[in-house]
Coordinates of C-alpha atoms and ligand atoms in Angstrom, one line a residue:
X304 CA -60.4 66.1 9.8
X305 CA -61.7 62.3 8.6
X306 CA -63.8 64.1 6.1
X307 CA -60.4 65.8 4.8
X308 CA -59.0 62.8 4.2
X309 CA -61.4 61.3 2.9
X310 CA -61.2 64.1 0.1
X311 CA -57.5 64.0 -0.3
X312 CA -58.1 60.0 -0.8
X313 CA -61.1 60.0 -3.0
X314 CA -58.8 62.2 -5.8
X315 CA -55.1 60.9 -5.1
X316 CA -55.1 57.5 -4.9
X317 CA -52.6 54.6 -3.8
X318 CA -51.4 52.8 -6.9
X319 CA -53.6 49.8 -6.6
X320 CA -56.9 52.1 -7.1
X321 CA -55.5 54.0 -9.0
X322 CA -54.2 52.2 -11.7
X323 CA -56.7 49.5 -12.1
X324 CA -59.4 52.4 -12.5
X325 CA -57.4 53.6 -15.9
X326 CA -57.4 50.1 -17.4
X327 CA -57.3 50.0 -21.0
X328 CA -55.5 53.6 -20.9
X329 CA -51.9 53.2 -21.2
X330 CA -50.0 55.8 -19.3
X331 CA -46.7 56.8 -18.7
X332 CA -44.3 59.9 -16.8
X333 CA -46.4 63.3 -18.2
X334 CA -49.8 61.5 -17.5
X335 CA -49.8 61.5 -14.0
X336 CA -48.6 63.7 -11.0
X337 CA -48.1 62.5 -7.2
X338 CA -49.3 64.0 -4.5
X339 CA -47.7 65.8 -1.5
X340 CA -48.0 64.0 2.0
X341 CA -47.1 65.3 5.8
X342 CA -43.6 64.9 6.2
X343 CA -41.6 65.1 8.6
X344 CA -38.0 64.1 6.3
X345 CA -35.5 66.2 5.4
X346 CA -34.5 65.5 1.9
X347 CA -30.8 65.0 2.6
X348 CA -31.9 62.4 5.3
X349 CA -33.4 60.3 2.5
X350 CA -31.9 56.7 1.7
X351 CA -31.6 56.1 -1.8
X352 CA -30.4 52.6 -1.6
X353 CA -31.8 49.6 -3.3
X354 CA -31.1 45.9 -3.0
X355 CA -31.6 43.7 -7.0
X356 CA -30.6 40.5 -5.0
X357 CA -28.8 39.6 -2.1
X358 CA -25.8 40.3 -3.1
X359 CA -26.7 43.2 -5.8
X360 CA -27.2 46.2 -3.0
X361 CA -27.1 49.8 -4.6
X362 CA -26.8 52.9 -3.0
X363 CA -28.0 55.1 -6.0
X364 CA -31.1 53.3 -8.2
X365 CA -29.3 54.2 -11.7
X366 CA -28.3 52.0 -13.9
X367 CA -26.5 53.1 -17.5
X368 CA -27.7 51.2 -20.3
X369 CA -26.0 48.6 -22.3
X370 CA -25.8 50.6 -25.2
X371 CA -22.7 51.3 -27.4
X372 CA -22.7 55.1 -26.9
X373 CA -23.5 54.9 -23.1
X374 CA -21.3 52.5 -21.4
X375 CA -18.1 51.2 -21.7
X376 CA -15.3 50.8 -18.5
X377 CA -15.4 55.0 -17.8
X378 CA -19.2 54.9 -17.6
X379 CA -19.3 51.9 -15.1
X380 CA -16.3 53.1 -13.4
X381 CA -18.0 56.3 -12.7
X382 CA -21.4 55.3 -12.1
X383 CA -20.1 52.6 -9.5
X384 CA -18.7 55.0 -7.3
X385 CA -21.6 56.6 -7.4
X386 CA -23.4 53.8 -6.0
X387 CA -25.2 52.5 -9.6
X388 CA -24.0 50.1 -12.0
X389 CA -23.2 50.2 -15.5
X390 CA -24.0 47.4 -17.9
X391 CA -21.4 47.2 -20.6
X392 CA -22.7 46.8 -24.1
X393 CA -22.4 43.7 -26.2
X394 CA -21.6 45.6 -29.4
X395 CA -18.1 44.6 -29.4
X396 CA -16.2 41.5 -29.3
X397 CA -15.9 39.4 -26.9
X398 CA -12.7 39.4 -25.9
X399 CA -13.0 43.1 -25.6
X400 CA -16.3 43.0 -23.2
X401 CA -14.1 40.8 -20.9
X402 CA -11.0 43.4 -20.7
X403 CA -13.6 46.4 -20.3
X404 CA -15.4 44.7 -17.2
X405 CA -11.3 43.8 -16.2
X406 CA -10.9 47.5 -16.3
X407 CA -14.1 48.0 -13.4
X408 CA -13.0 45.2 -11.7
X409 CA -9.0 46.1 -11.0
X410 CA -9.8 50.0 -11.3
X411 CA -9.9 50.7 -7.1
X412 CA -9.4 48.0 -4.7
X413 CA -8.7 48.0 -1.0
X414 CA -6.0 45.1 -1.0
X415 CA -5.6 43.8 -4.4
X416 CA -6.2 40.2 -3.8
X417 CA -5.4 38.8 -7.2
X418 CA -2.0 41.5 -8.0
X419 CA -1.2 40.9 -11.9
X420 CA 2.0 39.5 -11.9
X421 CA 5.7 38.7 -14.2
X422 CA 8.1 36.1 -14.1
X423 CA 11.4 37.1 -14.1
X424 CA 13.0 35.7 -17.2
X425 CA 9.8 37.5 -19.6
X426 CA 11.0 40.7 -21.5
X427 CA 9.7 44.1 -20.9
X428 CA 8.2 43.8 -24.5
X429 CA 5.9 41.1 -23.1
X430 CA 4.7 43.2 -20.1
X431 CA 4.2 46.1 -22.9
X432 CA 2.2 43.6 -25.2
X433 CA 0.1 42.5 -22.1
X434 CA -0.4 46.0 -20.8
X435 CA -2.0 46.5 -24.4
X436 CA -3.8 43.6 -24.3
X437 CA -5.9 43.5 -21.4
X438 CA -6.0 47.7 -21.5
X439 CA -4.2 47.8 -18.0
X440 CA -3.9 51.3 -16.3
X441 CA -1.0 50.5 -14.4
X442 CA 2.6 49.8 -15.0
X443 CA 3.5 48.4 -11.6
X444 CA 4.1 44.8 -11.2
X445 CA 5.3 42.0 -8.7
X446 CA 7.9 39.6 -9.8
X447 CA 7.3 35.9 -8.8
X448 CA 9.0 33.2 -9.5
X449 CA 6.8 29.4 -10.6
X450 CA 6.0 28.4 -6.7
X451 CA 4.3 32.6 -6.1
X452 CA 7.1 33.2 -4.0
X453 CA 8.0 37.3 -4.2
X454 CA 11.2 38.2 -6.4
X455 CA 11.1 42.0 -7.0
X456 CA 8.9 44.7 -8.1
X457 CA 8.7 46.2 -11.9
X458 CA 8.7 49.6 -11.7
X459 CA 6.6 51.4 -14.1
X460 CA 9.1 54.2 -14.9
X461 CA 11.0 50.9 -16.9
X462 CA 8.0 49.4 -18.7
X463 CA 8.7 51.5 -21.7
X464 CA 9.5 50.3 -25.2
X465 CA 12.9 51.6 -25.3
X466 CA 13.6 48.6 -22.8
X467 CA 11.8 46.1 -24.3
X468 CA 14.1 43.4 -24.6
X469 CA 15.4 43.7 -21.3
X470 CA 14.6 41.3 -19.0
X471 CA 12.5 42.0 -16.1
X472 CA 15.1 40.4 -14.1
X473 CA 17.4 43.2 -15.0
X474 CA 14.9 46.0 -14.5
X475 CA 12.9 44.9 -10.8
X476 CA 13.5 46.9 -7.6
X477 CA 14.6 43.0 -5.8
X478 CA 13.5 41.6 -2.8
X479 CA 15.7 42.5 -0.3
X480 CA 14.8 46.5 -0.9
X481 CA 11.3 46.0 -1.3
X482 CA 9.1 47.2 2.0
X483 CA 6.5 44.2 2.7
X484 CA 3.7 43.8 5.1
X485 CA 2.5 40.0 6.2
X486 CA -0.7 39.1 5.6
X487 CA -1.6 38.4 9.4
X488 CA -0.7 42.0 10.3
X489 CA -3.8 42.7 8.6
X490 CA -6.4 41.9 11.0
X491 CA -8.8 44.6 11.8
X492 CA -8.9 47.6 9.5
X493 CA -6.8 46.5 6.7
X494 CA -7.1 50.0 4.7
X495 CA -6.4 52.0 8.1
X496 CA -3.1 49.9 8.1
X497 CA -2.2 50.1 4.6
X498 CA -2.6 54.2 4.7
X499 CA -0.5 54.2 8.0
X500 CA 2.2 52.5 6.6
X501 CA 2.2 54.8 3.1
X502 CA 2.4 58.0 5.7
X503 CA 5.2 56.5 7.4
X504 CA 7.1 55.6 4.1
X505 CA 7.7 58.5 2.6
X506 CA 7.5 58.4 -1.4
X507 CA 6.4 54.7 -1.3
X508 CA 3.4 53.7 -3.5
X509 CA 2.9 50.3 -3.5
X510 CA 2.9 47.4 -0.6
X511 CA 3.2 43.6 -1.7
X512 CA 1.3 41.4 1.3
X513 CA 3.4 38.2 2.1
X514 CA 2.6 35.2 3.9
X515 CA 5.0 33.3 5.8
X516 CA 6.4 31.3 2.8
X517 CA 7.2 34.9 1.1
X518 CA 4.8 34.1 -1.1
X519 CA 2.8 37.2 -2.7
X520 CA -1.0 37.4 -1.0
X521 CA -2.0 41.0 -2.0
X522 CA -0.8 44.5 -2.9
X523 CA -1.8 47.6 -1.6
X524 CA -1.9 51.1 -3.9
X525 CA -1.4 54.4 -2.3
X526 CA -3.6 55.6 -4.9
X527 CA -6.4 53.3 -3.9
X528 CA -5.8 53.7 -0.4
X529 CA -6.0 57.2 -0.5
X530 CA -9.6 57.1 -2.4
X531 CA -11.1 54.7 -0.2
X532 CA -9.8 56.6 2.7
X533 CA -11.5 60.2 1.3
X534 CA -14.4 57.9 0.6
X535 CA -15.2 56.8 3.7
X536 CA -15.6 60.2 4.6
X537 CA -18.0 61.2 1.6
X538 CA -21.7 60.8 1.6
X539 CA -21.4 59.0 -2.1
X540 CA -21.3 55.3 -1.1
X541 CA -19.8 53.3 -4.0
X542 CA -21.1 49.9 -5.0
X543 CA -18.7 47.4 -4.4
X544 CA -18.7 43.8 -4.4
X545 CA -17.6 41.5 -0.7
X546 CA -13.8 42.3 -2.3
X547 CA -14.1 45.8 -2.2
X548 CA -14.4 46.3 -5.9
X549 CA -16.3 48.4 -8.0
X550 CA -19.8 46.2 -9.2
X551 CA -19.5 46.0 -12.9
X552 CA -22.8 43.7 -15.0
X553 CA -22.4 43.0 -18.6
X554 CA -24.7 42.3 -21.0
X555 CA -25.1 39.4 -23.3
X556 CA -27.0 38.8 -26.3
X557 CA -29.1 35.3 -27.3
X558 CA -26.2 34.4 -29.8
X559 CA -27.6 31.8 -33.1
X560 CA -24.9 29.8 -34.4
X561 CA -24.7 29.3 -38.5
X562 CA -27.9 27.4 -38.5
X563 CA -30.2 29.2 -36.6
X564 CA -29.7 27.8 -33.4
X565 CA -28.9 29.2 -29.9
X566 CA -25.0 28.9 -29.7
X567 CA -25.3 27.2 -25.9
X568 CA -21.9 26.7 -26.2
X569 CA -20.7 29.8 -26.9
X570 CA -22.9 31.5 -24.2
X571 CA -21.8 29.5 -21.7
X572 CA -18.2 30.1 -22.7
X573 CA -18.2 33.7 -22.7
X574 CA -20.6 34.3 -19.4
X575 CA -18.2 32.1 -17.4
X576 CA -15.3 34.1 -19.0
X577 CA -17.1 37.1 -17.6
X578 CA -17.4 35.6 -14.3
X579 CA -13.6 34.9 -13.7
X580 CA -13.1 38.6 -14.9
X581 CA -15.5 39.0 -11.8
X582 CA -18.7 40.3 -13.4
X583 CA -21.5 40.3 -10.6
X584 CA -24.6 40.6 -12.8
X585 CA -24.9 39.5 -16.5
X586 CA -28.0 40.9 -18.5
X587 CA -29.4 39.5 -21.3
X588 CA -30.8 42.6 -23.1
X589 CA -33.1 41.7 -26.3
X590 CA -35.9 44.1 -27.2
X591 CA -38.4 40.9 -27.1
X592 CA -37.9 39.2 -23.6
X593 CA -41.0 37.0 -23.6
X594 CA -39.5 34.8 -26.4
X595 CA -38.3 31.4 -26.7
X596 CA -34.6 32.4 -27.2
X597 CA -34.6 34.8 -24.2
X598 CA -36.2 32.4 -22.2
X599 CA -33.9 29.4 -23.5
X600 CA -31.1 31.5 -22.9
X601 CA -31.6 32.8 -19.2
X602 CA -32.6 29.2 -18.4
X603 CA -29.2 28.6 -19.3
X604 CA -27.1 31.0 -17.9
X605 CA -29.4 30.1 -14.5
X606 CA -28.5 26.1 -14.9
X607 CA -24.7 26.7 -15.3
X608 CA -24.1 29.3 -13.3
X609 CA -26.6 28.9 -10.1
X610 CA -25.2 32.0 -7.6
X611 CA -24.9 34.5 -10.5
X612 CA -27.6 37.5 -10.7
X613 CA -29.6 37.2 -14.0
X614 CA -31.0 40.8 -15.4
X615 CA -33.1 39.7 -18.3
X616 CA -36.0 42.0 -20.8
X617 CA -37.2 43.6 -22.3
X618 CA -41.4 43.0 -21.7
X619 CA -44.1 44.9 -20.7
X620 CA -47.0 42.2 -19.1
X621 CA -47.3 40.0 -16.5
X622 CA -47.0 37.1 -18.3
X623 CA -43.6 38.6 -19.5
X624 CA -42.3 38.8 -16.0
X625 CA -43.5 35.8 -15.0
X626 CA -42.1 33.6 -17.8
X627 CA -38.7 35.2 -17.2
X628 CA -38.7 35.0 -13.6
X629 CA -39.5 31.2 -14.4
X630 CA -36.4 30.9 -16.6
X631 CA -33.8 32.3 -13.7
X632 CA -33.7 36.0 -14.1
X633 CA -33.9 37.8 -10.6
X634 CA -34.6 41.5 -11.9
X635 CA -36.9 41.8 -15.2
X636 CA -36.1 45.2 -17.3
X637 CA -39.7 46.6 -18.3
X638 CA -40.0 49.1 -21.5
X639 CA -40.4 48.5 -25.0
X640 CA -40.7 51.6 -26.9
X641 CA -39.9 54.3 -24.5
X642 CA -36.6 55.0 -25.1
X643 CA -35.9 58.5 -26.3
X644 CA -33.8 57.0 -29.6
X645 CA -36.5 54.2 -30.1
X646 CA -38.8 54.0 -32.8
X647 CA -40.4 50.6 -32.1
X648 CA -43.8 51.9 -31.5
X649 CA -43.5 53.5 -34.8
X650 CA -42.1 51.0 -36.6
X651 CA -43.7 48.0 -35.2
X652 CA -47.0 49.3 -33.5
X653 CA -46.1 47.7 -30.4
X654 CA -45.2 48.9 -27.0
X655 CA -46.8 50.2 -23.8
X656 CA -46.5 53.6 -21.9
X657 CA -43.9 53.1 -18.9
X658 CA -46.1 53.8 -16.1
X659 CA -49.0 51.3 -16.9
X660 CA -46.3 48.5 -18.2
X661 CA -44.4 49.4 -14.6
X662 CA -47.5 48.9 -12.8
X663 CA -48.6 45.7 -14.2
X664 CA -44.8 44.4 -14.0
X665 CA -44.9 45.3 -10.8
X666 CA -48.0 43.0 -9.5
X667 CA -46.0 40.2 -11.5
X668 CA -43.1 40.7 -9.9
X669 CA -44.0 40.6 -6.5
X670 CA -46.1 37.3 -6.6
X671 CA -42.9 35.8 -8.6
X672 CA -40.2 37.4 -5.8
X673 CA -38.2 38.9 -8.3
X674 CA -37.5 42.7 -8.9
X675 CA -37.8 45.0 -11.5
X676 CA -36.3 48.2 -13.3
X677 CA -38.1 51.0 -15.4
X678 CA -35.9 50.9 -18.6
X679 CA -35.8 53.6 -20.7
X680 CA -38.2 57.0 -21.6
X681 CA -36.7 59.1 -18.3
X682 CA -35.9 62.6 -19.4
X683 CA -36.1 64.1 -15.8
X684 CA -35.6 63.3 -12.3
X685 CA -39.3 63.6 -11.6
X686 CA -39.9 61.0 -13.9
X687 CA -37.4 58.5 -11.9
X688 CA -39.6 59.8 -8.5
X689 CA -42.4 58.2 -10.2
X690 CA -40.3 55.3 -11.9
X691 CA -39.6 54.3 -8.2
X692 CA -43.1 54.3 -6.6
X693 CA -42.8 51.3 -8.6
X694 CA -39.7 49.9 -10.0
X695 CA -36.5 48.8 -7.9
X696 CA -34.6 51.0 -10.5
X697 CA -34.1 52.7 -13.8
X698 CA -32.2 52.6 -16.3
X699 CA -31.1 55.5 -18.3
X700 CA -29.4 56.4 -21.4
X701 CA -30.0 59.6 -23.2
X702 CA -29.7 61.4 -19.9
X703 CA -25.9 60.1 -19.5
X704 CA -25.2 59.8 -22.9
X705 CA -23.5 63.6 -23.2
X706 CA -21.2 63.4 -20.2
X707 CA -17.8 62.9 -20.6
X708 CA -17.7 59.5 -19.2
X709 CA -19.9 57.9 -22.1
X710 CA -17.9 56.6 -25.6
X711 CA -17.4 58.7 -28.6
X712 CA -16.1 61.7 -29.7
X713 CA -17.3 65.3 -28.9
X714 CA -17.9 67.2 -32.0
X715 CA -18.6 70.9 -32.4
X716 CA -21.5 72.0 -34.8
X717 CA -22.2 75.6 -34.7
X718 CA -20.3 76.6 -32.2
X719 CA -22.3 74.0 -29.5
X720 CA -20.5 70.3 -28.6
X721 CA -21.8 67.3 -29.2
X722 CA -22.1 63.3 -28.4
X723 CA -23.5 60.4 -30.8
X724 CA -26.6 58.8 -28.7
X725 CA -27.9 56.0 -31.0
X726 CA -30.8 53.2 -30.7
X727 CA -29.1 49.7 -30.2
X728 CA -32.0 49.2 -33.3
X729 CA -30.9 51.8 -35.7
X730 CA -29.0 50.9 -38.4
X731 CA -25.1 51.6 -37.8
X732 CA -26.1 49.7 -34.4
X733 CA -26.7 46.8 -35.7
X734 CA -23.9 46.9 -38.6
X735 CA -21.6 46.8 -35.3
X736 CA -23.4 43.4 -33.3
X737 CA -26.5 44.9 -31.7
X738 CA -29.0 42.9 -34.5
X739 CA -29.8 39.5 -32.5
X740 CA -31.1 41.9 -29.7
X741 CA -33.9 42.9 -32.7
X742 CA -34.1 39.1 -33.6
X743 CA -32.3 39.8 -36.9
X744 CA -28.9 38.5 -38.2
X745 CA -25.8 41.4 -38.8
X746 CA -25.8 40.3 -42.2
X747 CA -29.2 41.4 -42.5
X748 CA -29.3 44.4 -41.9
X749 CA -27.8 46.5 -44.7
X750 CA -31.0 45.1 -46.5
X751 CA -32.7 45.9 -43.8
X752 CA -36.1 44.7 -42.4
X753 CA -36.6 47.3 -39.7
X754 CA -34.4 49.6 -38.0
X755 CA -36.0 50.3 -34.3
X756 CA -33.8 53.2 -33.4
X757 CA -32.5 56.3 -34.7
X758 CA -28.9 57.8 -34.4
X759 CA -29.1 61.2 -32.8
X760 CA -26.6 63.6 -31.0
X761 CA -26.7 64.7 -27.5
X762 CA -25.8 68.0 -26.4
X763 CA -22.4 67.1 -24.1
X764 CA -23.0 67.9 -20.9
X765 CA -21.5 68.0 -16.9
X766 CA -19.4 65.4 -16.2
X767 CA -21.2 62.1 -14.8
X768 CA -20.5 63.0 -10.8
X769 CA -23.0 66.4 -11.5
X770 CA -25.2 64.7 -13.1
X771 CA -26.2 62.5 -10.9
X772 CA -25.7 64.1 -7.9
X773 CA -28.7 66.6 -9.7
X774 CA -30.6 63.4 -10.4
X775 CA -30.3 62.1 -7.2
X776 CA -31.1 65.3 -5.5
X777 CA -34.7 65.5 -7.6
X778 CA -35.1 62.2 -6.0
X779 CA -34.6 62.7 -2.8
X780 CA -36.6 66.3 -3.1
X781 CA -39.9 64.0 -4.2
X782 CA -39.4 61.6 -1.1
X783 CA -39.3 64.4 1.3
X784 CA -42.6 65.9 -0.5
X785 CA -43.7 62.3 0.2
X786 CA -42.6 61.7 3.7
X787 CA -40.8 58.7 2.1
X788 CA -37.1 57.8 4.4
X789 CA -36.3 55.3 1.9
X790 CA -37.3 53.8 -1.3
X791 CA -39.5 51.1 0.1
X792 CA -41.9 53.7 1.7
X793 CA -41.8 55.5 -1.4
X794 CA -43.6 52.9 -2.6
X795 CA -46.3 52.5 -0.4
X796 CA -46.9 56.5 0.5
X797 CA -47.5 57.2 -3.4
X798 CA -50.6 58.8 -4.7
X799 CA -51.4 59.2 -8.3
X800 CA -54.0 61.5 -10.0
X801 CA -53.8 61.8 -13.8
X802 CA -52.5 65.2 -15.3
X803 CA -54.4 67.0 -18.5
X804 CA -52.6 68.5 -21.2
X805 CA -53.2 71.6 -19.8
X806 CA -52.1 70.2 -16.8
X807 CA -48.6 69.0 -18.9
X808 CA -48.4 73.0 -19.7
X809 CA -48.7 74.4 -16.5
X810 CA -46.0 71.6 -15.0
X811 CA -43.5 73.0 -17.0
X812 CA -41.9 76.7 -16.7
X813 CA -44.3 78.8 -19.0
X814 CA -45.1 82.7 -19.9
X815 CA -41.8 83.4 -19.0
X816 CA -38.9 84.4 -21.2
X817 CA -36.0 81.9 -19.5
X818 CA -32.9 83.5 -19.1
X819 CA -31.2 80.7 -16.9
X820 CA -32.0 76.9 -16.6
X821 CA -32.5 75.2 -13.3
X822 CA -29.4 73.0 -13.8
Ligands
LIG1925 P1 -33.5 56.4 -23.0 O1 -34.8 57.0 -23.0 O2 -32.9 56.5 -21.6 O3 -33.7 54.9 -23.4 O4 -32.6 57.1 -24.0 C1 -32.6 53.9 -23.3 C2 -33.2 52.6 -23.5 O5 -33.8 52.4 -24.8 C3 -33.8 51.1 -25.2 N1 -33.2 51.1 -26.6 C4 -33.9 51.0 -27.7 N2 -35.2 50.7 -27.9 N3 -34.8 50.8 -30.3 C5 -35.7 50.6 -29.2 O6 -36.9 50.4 -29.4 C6 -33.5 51.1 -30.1 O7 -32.8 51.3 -31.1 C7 -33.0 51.1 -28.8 N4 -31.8 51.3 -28.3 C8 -31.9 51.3 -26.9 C9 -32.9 50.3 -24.2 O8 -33.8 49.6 -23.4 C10 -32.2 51.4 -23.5 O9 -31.9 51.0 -22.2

């Protein structure tokens, strides 16, 4: 039996044999395989959760990537209740970044502790002009007059333009009809009481919370109410912040000012205008994250704003992760040149094979205490298995570029639909913002320098939920052939041995005519 062992450890080895004994050959997904190990798990009994920081806990290790065809407020709505996180691009302005993460952060609360709200003596053209403003999906509001004290409730059936210079005096269901709950009736389960009292109510949707001065302390949605009820009951756990709302991380760029400079100022500004929208994680996404302006910039973000989680790449070394980990970030994103719309290595010569950059992140990152996430290059759930024998997480965006959820158009060419997936480095990205993240200037680019990404399409596929719930069953089909409960013993049970070409062949289907895909 030792002798056994002995064999199955001489060929599959634990990461830190294995890996140092393929120095100087950079490898990545396709190179190696991992090896099976007793097991006595179930897949379904695997945990998939993942914790960036102490207060960054995930119960799915996806994230969508900041890019301008991947996520937007759908994406990171839907890949928040899955239990991942979105990151919403930068290639926009930035008033429109804050209403986007505003749209993650009011789309499903338990109580709404922070209720929009209307004076009384505004018109319904104002309420119209703010509903277009900040991209609000609701039409409900309470009334409250200067001191916060409850008035009335707008209705949504009157916000229309037809009424628009009405007042909303005119139009509010008042006080004394309105059905209220007080605030310290809400001990215990708070949601369990909000969905008795919408049972007992018949045709009654919304519930202001009082205190004892009448003065407005929360709302209640049935709508809400009723998905955190059904979710409860799910296995899907979404990630949710101490409030009970969807997580939602932006990402920000190292912004230069007229003269060159890093614009501290406006940084600061717009970060801490992301924070009062309630962004839990900001990430400062530049394709060259061991630089002086990434550094300068997270060591900025980190002084002002000491409590919020810093996601900052990209680099590929140790000395990468440490330097970045110096400036403030918590989580380091590792990949330069994987992506599937990247043409960096092409372009610029530069880059290193995800699994080698992972590994050598990885050492980094432990003796530094901060995590880090496999960004970019995964075309298959396999290759997230093998992302997380190392990484905390992944990042993907081809892969969720074609559902439904991600921006842009479908489009029909011969008969099959269509998405737009482009590199934040191609061209048209950069025309739109995304330049600084290549260290050029917008202006620059239409005399281009460089482009380091290509605009493709992606086939459209299943909506985000069936997606991911295939991804996440690959994953959790790898840590039962691994004997892995959760992702931290995934880690330590891997074994690696490298794969030949022929190797590549036979792990794919072959000498078969396929009549049906596996998804
Ligand atoms: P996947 O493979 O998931 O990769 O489509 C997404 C990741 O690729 C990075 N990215 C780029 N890299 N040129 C690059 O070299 C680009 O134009 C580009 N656009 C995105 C980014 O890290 C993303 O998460």
């Amino acid at each position: 039996m030792a002798d056994v062992r002995h064999l199955d450890e001489e060929f599959y080895r634990p990461a830190d044999l294995f890996f140092p004994s393929q120095a100087g050959t950079a490898l990545t997904y396709d190179d190696v395989t991992l090896a099976t190990l007793h097991s006595n798990i179930l897949p379904r009994d695997t945990s998939l959760e993942t914790r960036l920081t102490d207060r960054l806990h995930l119960s799915l290790p996806i994230i969508s990537a900041d890019m301008d065809t991947v996520t937007e407020s759908p994406m990171a709505i839907a890949i928040a209740q899955n239990g991942g996180l979105g990151l919403i691009h930068y290639n926009m302005p930035e008033r429109q970044q804050l209403s986007e993460v505003s749209r993650v952060k009011n789309s499903v609360h338990g109580l709404i502790q922070e209720p929009i709200k209307v004076e009384p003596d505004r018109f319904i053209g104002d309420v119209l002009a703010l509903i277009e403003e900040r991209r609000f999906s609701f039409r409900t509001f309470p009334v409250v007059d200067g001191e916060g004290k409850l008035l009335g409730l707008l209705p949504g059936h009157t916000v229309r333009p037809r009424y628009a210079s009405r007042k909303v005096s005119e139009a509010m269901t008042p006080r004394e009809q309105l059905h209220t709950i007080r605030e310290k009736e809400l001990a215990g389960d708070a949601i369990a009481r909000a969905d008795r009292f919408f049972t007992e109510h018949l045709g009654i949707h919304k519930l202001p919370v009082v205190d004892d001065e009448d003065r407005l302390r929360g709302l209640f949605t049935v709508s809400d109410v009723e998905r955190i009820t059904q979710e409860r009951r799910s296995l899907v756990k979404p990630a949710r912040d101490e409030n009970f709302r969807l997580l939602c991380g932006a990402a920000v760029s190292a912004t230069r000012n007229s003269t060159g400079e890093l614009d501290r100022e406006r940084i600061v500004q717009h970060v801490g205008e992301l924070l009062e929208r309630g962004v839990d994680v900001v990430a400062v996404s530049t394709a060259h994250g061991y630089s002086s302006g990434v550094g300068e910039t997270v060591r900025l973000i980190r002084e002002t704003f000491p409590d919020l989680p810093i996601i900052a790449g990209n680099v590929t070394s140790g000395a990468g992760v440490e330097f970045l980990a110096e400036c403030g970030a918590d989580v380091i994103k590792i990949g330069q040149g994987p992506g599937s719309i990247c043409t960096t290595r092409t372009v610029a010569g530069v880059g290193i094979p995800q699994l080698t950059a992972l590994y050598v992140a990885s050492k980094a990152a432990a003796r530094a205490g901060v995590r880090i996430v496999a960004d970019g290059g995964i075309s298959k759930s396999g290759d997230i298995v093998k992302a997380l024998t190392l990484a905390d997480a992944v990042i993907c965006g081809g892969l969720l570029a074609g559902c439904p959820e991600a921006p842009g158009q479908i489009m029909e060419i011969n008969g099959k639909l269509y998405k737009q997936y482009r590199g934040m480095g191609s061209l048209a990205a950069m025309k739109a913002g995304s330049a600084a993240r290549y260290g050029h200037e917008s202006k620059d680019s239409v005399r281009k320098i460089a482009a380091e990404g290509v605009e493709a399409l992606k086939e459209v596929s299943s909506s985000l939920d069936v997606v991911l719930a295939q991804l996440a069953g690959g994953i959790q089909s790898g840590m039962g052939y691994l004997g892995a409960v959760n992702l931290s013993e995934l880690k330590s049970r891997a074994r690696y041995v490298r794969v030949t070409p022929a190797g590549q062949r036979e792990s794919g289907t072959h000498d078969i005519v396929e009549v049906k895909t596996g998804s």
